[in-house]
Coordinates of C-alpha atoms in Angstrom, one line a residue:
M1 CA 3.6 -34.5 -26.3
R2 CA 1.8 -31.4 -27.7
L3 CA -0.3 -31.2 -24.5
L4 CA 2.8 -31.3 -22.3
G5 CA 4.4 -28.5 -24.3
A6 CA 1.4 -26.3 -24.1
L7 CA 1.1 -27.0 -20.4
L8 CA 4.8 -26.1 -19.8
L9 CA 4.4 -23.0 -21.8
A10 CA 1.3 -21.9 -19.8
L11 CA 3.1 -22.6 -16.5
G12 CA 6.1 -20.6 -17.7
V13 CA 3.9 -17.7 -18.7
L14 CA 2.1 -17.8 -15.3
W15 CA 5.4 -18.0 -13.4
M16 CA 6.9 -15.0 -15.3
T17 CA 4.0 -12.7 -14.8
R18 CA 3.5 -10.8 -11.6
P19 CA 0.1 -9.7 -10.3
A20 CA -0.7 -6.0 -10.8
S21 CA -0.2 -4.0 -7.7
A22 CA -1.8 -0.6 -7.4
Q23 CA -0.2 1.9 -5.0
M24 CA -2.7 3.1 -2.5
Y25 CA -2.4 6.0 -0.2
D26 CA -5.1 5.7 2.4
P27 CA -6.3 9.3 3.0
R28 CA -7.4 8.5 6.6
Y29 CA -3.8 8.2 7.9
P30 CA -1.1 10.9 7.8
V31 CA 2.0 8.6 7.7
C32 CA 2.9 5.8 5.2
M33 CA 5.6 3.2 5.3
H34 CA 7.2 2.3 1.9
V35 CA 8.4 -1.3 2.2
Y36 CA 10.8 -2.5 -0.5
G37 CA 12.9 -5.5 -1.3
E38 CA 12.9 -8.8 -3.1
L39 CA 12.1 -10.9 0.0
V40 CA 9.3 -8.9 1.4
G41 CA 7.9 -7.4 -1.8
E42 CA 7.2 -3.7 -2.5
R43 CA 4.2 -2.1 -0.9
M44 CA 2.9 1.1 0.6
D45 CA 1.3 0.8 4.1
C46 CA -0.6 3.9 5.1
I47 CA -1.8 2.8 8.5
F48 CA 0.2 5.0 10.9
T49 CA -0.8 8.1 12.8
S50 CA 2.7 9.4 13.6
L51 CA 6.2 9.1 12.2
D52 CA 7.4 7.6 15.5
Q53 CA 4.8 4.8 15.2
C54 CA 5.8 4.1 11.6
Q55 CA 9.6 4.0 12.5
A56 CA 8.8 1.6 15.3
G57 CA 7.0 -0.7 12.8
A58 CA 9.8 -0.4 10.3
V59 CA 12.5 -1.8 12.6
G60 CA 14.3 -4.6 10.9
L61 CA 12.6 -4.1 7.5
P62 CA 13.9 -2.5 4.4
A63 CA 11.4 0.4 4.7
T64 CA 11.1 4.2 4.7
C65 CA 8.5 6.3 6.6
L66 CA 7.0 9.3 4.8
V67 CA 4.2 11.8 5.1
N68 CA 1.1 10.7 3.2
P69 CA 0.6 13.3 0.4
Y70 CA -3.1 12.4 0.1
Y71 CA -3.9 12.7 3.8
A72 CA -7.3 14.4 4.3
P73 CA -8.0 15.1 8.0
R74 CA -11.5 14.9 9.2
S75 CA -13.2 17.9 10.6
A76 CA -14.2 17.8 14.3
R77 CA -17.9 18.3 13.5
P78 CA -19.8 17.3 10.4
Y79 CA -20.9 20.3 8.3
R80 CA -24.6 21.1 8.6
P81 CA -26.1 23.8 6.4
E82 CA -28.1 26.5 8.1
R83 CA -31.9 26.5 7.5

């Protein structure tokens, strides 16, 4: 009986805890989609190159498109120091 109680307690604790989720803004893409809601979960998808592309992907979802505050555009040519 004690084992059953401990097992039920452990299962209850596991069921109540949610996995930790870190918000990640991918600096390679200028636009992010913030998806929210109980059914789809909350997440930040930074995989879009334009707001139009993001809005097309957000159709039918509880989501908002926004500019990535951590976007770091790549330069056209790599920097090479002079000799």
